[in-house]
XYZ file of N, CA and C in Angstrom:
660
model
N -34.816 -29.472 -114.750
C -35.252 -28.123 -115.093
C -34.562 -27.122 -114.168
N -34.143 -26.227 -114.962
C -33.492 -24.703 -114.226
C -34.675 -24.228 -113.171
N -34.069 -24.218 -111.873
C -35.077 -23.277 -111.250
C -34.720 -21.718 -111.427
N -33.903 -21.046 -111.626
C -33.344 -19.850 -111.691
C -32.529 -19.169 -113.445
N -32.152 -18.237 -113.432
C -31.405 -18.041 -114.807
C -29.959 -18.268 -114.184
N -29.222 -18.779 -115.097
C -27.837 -19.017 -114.938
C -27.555 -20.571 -114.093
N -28.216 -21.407 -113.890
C -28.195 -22.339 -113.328
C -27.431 -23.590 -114.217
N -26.376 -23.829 -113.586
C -25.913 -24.968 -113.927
C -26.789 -26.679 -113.883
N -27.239 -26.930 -114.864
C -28.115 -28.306 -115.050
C -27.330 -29.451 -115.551
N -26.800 -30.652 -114.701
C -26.619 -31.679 -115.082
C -27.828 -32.905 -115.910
N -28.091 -33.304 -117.469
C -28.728 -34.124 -117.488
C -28.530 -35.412 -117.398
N -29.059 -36.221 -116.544
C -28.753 -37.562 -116.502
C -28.240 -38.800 -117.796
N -26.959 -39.482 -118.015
C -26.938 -40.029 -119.448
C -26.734 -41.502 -119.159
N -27.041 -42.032 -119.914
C -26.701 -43.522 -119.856
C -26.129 -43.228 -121.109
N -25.331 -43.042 -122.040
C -24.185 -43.112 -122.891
C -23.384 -43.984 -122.204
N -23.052 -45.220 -123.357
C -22.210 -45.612 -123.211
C -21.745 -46.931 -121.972
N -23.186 -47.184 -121.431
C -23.264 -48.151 -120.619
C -24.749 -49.110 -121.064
N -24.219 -50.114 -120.151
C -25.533 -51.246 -120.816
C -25.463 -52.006 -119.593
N -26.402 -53.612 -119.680
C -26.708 -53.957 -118.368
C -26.036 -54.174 -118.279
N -25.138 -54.894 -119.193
C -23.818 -56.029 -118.609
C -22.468 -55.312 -117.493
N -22.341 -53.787 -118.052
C -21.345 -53.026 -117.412
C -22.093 -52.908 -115.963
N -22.872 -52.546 -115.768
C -24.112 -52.095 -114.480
C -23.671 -53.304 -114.000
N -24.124 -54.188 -113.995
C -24.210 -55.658 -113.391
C -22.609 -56.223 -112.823
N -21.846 -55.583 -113.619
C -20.340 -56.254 -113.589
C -19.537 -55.498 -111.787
N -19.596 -56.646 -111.001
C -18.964 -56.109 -109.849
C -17.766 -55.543 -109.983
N -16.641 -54.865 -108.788
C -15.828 -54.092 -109.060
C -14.856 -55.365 -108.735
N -13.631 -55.253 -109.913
C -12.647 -56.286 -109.675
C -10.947 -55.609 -108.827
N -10.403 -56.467 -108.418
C -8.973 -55.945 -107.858
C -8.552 -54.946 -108.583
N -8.750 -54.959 -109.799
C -7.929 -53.922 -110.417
C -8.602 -52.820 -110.484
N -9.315 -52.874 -110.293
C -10.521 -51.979 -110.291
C -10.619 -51.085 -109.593
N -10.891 -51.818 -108.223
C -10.000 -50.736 -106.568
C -8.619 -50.363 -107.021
N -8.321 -51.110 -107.278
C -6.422 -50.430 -106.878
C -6.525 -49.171 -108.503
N -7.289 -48.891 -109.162
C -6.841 -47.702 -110.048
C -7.800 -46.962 -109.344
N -9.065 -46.977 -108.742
C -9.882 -46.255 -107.935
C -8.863 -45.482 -106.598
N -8.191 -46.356 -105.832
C -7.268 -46.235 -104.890
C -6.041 -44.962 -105.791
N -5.774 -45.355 -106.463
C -4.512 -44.044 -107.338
C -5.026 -43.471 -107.662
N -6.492 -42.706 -108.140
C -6.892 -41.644 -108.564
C -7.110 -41.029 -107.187
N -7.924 -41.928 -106.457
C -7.936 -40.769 -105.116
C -6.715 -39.714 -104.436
N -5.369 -40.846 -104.330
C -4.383 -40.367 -104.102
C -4.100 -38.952 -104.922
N -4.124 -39.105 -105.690
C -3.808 -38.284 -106.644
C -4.829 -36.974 -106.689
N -5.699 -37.474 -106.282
C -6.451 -36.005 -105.530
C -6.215 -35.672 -105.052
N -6.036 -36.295 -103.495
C -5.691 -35.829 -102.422
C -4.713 -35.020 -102.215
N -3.326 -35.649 -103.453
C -2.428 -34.890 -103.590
C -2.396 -33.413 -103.878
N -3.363 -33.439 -104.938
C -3.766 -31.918 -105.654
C -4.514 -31.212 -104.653
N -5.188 -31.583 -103.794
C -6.102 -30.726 -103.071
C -4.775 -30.412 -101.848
N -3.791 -31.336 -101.565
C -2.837 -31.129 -100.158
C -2.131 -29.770 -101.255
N -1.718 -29.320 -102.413
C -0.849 -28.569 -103.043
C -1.747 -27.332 -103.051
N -3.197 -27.445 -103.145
C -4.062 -26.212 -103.312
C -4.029 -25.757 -102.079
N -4.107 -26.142 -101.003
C -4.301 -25.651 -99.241
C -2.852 -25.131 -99.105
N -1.624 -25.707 -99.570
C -0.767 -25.420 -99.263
C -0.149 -23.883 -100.128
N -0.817 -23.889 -100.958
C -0.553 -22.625 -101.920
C -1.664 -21.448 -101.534
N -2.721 -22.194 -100.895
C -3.736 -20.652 -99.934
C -2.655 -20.335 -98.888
N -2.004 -21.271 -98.132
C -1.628 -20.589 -96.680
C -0.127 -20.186 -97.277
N 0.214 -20.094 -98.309
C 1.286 -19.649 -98.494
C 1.373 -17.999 -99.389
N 0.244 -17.585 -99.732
C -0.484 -16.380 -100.208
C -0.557 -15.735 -98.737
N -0.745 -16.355 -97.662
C -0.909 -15.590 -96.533
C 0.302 -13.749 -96.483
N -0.359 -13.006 -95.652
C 0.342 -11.763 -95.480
C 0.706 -11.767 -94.077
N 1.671 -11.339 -93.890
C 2.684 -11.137 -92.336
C 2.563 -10.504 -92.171
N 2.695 -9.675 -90.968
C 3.137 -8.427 -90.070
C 3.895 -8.643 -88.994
N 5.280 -8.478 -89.338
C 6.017 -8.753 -87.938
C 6.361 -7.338 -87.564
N 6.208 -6.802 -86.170
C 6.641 -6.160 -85.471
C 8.138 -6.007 -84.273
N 8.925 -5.427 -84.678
C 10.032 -5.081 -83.501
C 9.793 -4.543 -81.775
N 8.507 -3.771 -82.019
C 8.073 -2.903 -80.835
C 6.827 -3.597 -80.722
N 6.737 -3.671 -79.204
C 6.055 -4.253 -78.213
C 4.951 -3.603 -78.057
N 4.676 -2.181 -78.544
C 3.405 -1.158 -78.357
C 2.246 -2.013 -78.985
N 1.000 -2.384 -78.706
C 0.228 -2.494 -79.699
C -0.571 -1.685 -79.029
N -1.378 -1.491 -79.781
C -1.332 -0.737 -81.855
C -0.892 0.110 -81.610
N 0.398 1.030 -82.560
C 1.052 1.569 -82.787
C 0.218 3.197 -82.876
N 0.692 4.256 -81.799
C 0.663 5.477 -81.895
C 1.295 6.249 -83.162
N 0.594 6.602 -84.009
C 1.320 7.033 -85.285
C -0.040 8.429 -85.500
N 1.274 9.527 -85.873
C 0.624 10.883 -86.350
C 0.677 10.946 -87.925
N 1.877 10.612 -88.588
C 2.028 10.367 -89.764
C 2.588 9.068 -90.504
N 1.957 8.884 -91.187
C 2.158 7.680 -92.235
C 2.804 7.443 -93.133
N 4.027 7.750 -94.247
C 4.156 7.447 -94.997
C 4.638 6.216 -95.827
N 3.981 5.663 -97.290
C 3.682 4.673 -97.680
C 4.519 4.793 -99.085
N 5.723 4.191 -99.653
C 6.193 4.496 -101.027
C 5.973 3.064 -101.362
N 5.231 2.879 -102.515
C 5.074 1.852 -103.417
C 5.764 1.568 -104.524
N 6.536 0.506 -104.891
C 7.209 0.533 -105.920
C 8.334 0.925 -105.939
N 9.147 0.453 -106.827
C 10.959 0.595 -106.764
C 11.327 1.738 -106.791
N 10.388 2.291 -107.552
C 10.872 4.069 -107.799
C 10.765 4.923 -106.867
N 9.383 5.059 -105.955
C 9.070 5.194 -104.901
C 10.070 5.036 -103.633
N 10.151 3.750 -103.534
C 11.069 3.146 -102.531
C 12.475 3.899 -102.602
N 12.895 3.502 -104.053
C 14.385 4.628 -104.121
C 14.578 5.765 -103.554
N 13.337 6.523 -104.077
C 13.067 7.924 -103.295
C 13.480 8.065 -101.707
N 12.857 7.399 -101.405
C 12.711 6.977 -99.958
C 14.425 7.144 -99.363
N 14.995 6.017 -100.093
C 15.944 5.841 -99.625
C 17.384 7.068 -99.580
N 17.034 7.763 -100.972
C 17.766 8.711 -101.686
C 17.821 9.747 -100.790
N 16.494 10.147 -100.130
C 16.262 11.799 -99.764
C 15.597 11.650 -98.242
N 15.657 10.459 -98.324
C 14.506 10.384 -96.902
C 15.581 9.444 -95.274
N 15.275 8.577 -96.453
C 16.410 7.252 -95.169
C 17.907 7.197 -95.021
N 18.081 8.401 -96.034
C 19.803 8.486 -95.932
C 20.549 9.455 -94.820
N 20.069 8.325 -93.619
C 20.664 9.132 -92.427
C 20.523 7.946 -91.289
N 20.897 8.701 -90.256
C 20.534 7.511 -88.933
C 19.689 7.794 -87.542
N 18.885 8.676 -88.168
C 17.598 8.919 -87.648
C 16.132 7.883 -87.726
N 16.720 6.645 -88.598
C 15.384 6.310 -88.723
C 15.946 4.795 -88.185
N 15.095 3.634 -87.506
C 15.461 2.618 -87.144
C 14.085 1.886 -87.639
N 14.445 0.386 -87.687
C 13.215 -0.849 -88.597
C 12.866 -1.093 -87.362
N 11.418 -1.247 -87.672
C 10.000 -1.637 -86.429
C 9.342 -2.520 -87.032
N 9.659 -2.762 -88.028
C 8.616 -4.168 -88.267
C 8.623 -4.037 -90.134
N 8.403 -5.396 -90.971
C 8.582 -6.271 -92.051
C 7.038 -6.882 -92.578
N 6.649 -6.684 -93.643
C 5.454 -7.535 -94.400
C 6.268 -8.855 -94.880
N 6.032 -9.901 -94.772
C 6.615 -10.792 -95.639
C 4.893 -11.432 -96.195
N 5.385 -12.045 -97.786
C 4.450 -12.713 -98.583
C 5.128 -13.377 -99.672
N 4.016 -14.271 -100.090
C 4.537 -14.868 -101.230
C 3.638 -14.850 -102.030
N 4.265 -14.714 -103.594
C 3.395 -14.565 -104.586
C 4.084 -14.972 -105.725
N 3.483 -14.840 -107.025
C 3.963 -15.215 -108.026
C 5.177 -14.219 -108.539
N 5.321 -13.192 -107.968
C 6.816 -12.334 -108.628
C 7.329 -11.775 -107.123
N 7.111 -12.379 -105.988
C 7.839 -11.734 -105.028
C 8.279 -13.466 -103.781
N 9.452 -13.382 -103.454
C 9.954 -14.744 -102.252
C 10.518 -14.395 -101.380
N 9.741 -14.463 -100.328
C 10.293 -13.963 -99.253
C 10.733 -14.900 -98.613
N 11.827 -15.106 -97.959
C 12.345 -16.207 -96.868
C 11.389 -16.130 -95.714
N 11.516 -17.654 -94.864
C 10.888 -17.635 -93.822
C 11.719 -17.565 -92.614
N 12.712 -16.875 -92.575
C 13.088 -16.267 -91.632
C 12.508 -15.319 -90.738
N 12.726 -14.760 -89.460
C 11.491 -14.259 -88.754
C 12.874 -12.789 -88.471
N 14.200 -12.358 -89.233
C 14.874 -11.834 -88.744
C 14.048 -10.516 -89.758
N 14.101 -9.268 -89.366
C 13.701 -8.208 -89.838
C 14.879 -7.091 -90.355
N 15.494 -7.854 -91.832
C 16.449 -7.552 -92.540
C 16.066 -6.374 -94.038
N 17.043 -5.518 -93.998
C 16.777 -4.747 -95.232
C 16.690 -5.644 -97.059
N 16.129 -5.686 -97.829
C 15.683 -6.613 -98.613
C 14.709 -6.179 -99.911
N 15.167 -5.992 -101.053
C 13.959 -5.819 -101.829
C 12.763 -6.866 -102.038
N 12.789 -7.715 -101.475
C 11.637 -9.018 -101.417
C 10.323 -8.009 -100.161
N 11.394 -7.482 -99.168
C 10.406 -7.063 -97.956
C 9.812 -5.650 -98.075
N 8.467 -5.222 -97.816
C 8.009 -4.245 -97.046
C 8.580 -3.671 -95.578
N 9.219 -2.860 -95.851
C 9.908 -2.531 -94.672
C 9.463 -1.494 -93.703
N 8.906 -1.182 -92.405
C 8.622 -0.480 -91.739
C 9.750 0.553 -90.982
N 9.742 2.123 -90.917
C 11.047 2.511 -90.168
C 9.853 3.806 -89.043
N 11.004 3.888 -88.174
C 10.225 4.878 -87.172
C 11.077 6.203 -86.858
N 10.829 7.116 -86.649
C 11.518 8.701 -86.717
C 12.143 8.304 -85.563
N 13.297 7.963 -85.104
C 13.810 8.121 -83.766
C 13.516 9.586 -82.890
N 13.822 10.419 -83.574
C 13.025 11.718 -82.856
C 12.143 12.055 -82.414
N 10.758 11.563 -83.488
C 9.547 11.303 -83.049
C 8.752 10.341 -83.720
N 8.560 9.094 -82.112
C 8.484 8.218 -82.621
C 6.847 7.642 -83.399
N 5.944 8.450 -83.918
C 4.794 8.753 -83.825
C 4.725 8.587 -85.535
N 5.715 9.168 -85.900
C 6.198 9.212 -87.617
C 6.425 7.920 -87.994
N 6.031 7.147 -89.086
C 6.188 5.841 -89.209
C 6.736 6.216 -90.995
N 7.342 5.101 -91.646
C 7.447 5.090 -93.140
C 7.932 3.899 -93.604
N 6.922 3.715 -94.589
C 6.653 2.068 -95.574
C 7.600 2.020 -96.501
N 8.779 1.268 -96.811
C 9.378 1.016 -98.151
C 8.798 -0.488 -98.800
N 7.582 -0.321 -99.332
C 7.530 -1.385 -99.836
C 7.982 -1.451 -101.883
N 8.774 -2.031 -101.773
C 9.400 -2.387 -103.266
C 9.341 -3.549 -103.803
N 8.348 -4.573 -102.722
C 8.044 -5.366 -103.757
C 6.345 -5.621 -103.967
N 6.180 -6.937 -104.851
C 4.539 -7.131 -105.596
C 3.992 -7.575 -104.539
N 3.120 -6.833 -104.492
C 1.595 -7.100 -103.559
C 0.495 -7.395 -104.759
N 0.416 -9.269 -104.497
C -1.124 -9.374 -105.580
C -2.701 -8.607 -105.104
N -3.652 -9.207 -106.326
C -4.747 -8.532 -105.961
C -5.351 -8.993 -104.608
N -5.190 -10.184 -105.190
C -5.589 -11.136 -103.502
C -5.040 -10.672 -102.054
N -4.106 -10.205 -102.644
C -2.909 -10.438 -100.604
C -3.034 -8.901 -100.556
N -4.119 -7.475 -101.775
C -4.036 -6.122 -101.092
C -4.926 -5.871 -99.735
N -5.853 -6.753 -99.908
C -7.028 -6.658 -98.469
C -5.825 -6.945 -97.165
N -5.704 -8.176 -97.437
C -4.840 -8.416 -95.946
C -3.558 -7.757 -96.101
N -3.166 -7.164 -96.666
C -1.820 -6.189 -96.366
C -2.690 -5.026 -95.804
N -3.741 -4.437 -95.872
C -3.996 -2.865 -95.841
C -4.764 -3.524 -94.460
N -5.491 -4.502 -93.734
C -6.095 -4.942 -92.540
C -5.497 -5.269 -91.422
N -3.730 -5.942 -92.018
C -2.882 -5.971 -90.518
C -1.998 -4.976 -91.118
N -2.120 -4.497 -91.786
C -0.959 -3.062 -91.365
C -1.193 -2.100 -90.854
N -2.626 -1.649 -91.148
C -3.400 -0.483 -90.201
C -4.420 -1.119 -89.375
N -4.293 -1.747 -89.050
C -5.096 -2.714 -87.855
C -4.401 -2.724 -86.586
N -2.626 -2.301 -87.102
C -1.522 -2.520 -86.004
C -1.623 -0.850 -85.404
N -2.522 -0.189 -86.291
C -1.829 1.992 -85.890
C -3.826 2.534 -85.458
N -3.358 2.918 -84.263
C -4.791 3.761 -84.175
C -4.861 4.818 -85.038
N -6.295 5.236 -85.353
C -6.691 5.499 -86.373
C -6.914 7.108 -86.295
N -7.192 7.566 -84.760
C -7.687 9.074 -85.146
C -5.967 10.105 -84.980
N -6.844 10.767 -86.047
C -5.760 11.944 -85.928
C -4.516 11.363 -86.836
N -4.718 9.734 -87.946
C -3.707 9.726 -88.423
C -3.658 9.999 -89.668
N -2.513 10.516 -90.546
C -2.171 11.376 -91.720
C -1.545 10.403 -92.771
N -2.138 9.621 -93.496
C -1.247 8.945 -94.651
C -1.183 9.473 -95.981
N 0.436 9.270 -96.325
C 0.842 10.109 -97.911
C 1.219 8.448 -98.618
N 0.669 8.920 -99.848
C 1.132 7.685 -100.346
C 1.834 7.889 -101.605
N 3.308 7.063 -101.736
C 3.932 7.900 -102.905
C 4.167 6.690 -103.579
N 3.711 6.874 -105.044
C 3.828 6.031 -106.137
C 4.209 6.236 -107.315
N 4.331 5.701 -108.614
C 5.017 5.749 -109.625
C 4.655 5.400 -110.979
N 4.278 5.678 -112.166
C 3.628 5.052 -113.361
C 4.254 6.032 -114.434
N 4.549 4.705 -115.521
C 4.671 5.289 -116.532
C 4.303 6.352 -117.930
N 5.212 7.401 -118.193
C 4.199 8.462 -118.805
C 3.618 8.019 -119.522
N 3.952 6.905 -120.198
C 2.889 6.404 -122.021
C 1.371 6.053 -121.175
N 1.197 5.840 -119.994
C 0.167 5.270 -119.216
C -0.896 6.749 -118.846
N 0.104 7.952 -119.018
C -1.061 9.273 -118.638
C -1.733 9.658 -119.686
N -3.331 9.789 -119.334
C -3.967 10.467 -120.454
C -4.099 11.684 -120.210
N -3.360 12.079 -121.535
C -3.681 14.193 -121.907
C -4.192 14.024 -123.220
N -4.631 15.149 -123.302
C -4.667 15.701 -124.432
C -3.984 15.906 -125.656
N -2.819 16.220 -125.094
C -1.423 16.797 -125.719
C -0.497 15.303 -125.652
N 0.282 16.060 -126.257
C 1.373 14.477 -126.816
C 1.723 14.386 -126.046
N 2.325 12.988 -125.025
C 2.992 12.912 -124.223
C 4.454 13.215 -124.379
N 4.834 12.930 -126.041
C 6.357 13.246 -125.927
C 6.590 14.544 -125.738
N 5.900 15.787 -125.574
C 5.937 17.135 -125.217
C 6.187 17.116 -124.011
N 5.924 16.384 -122.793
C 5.868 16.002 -121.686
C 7.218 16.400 -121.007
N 6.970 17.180 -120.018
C 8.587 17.498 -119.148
C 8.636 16.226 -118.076
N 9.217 15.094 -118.266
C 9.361 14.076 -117.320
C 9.869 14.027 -116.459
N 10.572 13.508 -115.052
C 9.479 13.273 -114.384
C 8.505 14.600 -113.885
N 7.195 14.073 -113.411
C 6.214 14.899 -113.476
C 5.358 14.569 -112.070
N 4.478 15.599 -111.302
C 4.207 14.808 -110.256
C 2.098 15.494 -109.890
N 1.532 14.751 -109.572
C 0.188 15.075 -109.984
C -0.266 14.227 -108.245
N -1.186 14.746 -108.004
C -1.627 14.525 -106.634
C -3.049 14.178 -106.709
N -3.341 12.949 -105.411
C -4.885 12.798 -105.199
C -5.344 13.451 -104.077
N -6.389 13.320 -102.783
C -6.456 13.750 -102.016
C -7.846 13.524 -101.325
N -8.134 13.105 -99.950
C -9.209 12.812 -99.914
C -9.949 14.136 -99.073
N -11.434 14.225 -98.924
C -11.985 15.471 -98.566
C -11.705 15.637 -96.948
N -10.640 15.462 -96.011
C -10.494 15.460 -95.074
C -9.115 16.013 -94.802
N -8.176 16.297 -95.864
C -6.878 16.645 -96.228
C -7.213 18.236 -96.595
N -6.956 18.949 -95.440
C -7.461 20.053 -95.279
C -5.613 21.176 -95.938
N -4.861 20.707 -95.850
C -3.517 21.248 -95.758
C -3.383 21.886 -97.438
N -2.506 22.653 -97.826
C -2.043 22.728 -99.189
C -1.685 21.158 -100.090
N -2.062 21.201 -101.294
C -1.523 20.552 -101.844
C -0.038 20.797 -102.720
N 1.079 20.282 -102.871
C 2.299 20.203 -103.421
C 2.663 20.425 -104.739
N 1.804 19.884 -105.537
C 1.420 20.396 -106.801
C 0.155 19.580 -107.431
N -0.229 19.724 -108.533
C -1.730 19.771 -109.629
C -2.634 18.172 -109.067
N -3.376 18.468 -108.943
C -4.263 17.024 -108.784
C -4.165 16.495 -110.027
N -4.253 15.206 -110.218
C -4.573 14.341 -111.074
C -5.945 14.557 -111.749
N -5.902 14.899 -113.270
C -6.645 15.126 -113.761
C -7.542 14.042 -114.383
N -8.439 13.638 -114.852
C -9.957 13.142 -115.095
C -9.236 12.806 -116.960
N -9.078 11.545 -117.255
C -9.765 10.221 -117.081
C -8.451 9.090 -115.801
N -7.778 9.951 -115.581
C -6.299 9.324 -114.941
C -6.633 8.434 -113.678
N -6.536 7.548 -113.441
C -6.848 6.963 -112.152
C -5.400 6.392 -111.255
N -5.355 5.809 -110.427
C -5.068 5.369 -109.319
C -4.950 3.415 -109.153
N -4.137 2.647 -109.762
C -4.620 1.328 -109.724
C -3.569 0.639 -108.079
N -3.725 -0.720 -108.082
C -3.205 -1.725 -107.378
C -3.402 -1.211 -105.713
N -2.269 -1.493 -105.396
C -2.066 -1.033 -103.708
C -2.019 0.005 -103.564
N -1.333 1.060 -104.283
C -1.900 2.341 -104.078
C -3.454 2.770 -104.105
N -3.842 2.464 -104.857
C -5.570 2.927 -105.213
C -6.623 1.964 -103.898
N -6.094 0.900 -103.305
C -5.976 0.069 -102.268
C -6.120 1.052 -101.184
């Protein structure tokens, strides 16, 4: 009997057995296919442990500071994002790499190398040589649902927290915005802002309007 609702109840069956099977001791062959199924667990359970610690999330660091003094944050998600980055932002030699996310997942392989190389597999960390307080994320590749907790716990786990400013720049397709109006009327690209109640500064242009949301590592 269920003690609870939703309770899984095994009922006891004798299907399919009688005394003679009950009674019948276990023969050589008997163990030795008992002996290969275990294996064969064991196997599957050594491939399941080995596929948790391989979901694991990295944080390697270049600089010796811990936790990282940072005034501003910025975070570009996604290829498009990242491009940006690279196009208008990193195209100079003001900025030097401080540290790499590596992970593995079902659409992203990162080598296990420990060298902190430019890479679309990697999350890449850079620091303002000018001022080194300015930090900025190129991450361009997949962060699953699973590995967004531990990416967002050692990445800002590594930066004290007061007084710091994160922008986060991301990317989605127009057939994905809900208006009113046709999207093919739409002047593309287009740029719509969130903001939390502590972001006291101007905003850049229009907030994101209501039913539109925010998904994955960005919304993370």
């Amino acid at each position: 009997m269920a003690t609870f609702f939703g309770e899984v109840v095994v009922a006891p069956s004798r299907a399919g057995l009688d005394e003679e099977e009950e009674a019948r001791e276990e023969t050589p062959e008997d163990r030795e296919i008992r002996r290969e199924i275990e294996k064969k667990r064991y196997r599957r359970r050594g491939r399941l442990r080995l596929e948790i610690r391989a979901r694991e999330v990295d944080v390697l660091w270049t600089c010796a500071e811990q936790p990282l003094v940072c005034s501003r944050f910025i975070v570009a998600i996604g290829r498009n994002a990242a491009a940006f980055l690279s196009s208008f932002i990193l195209d100079s030699v003001c900025w030097e790499v401080v540290g790499v996310v590596k992970l593995w997942n079902e659409w992203c392989r990162t080598s296990s190398t420990t060298n902190v190389l430019p890479t679309d597999s990697f999350c890449l960390f850079y620091r303002l040589i000018a001022d080194p307080t300015v930090l900025l994320c190129q991450c361009s590749c997949y962060v699953a649902e699973d590995q967004q907790f531990q990416w967002l716990e050692k990445v800002f786990g590594s930066m004290q927290k007061k007084g710091l400013q994160v922008t986060i720049l991301s990317t989605c397709p127009v057939a994905d915005y809900k208006t009113q109006e046709s999207t093919l009327t739409l002047v593309s690209p287009f740029l719509r802002a969130l903001k939390t109640k502590e972001f006291q500064e101007q905003v850049c242009c229009p907030l994101l309007e209501q039913p539109n949301i925010v998904r994955d590592l960005p919304a993370a």
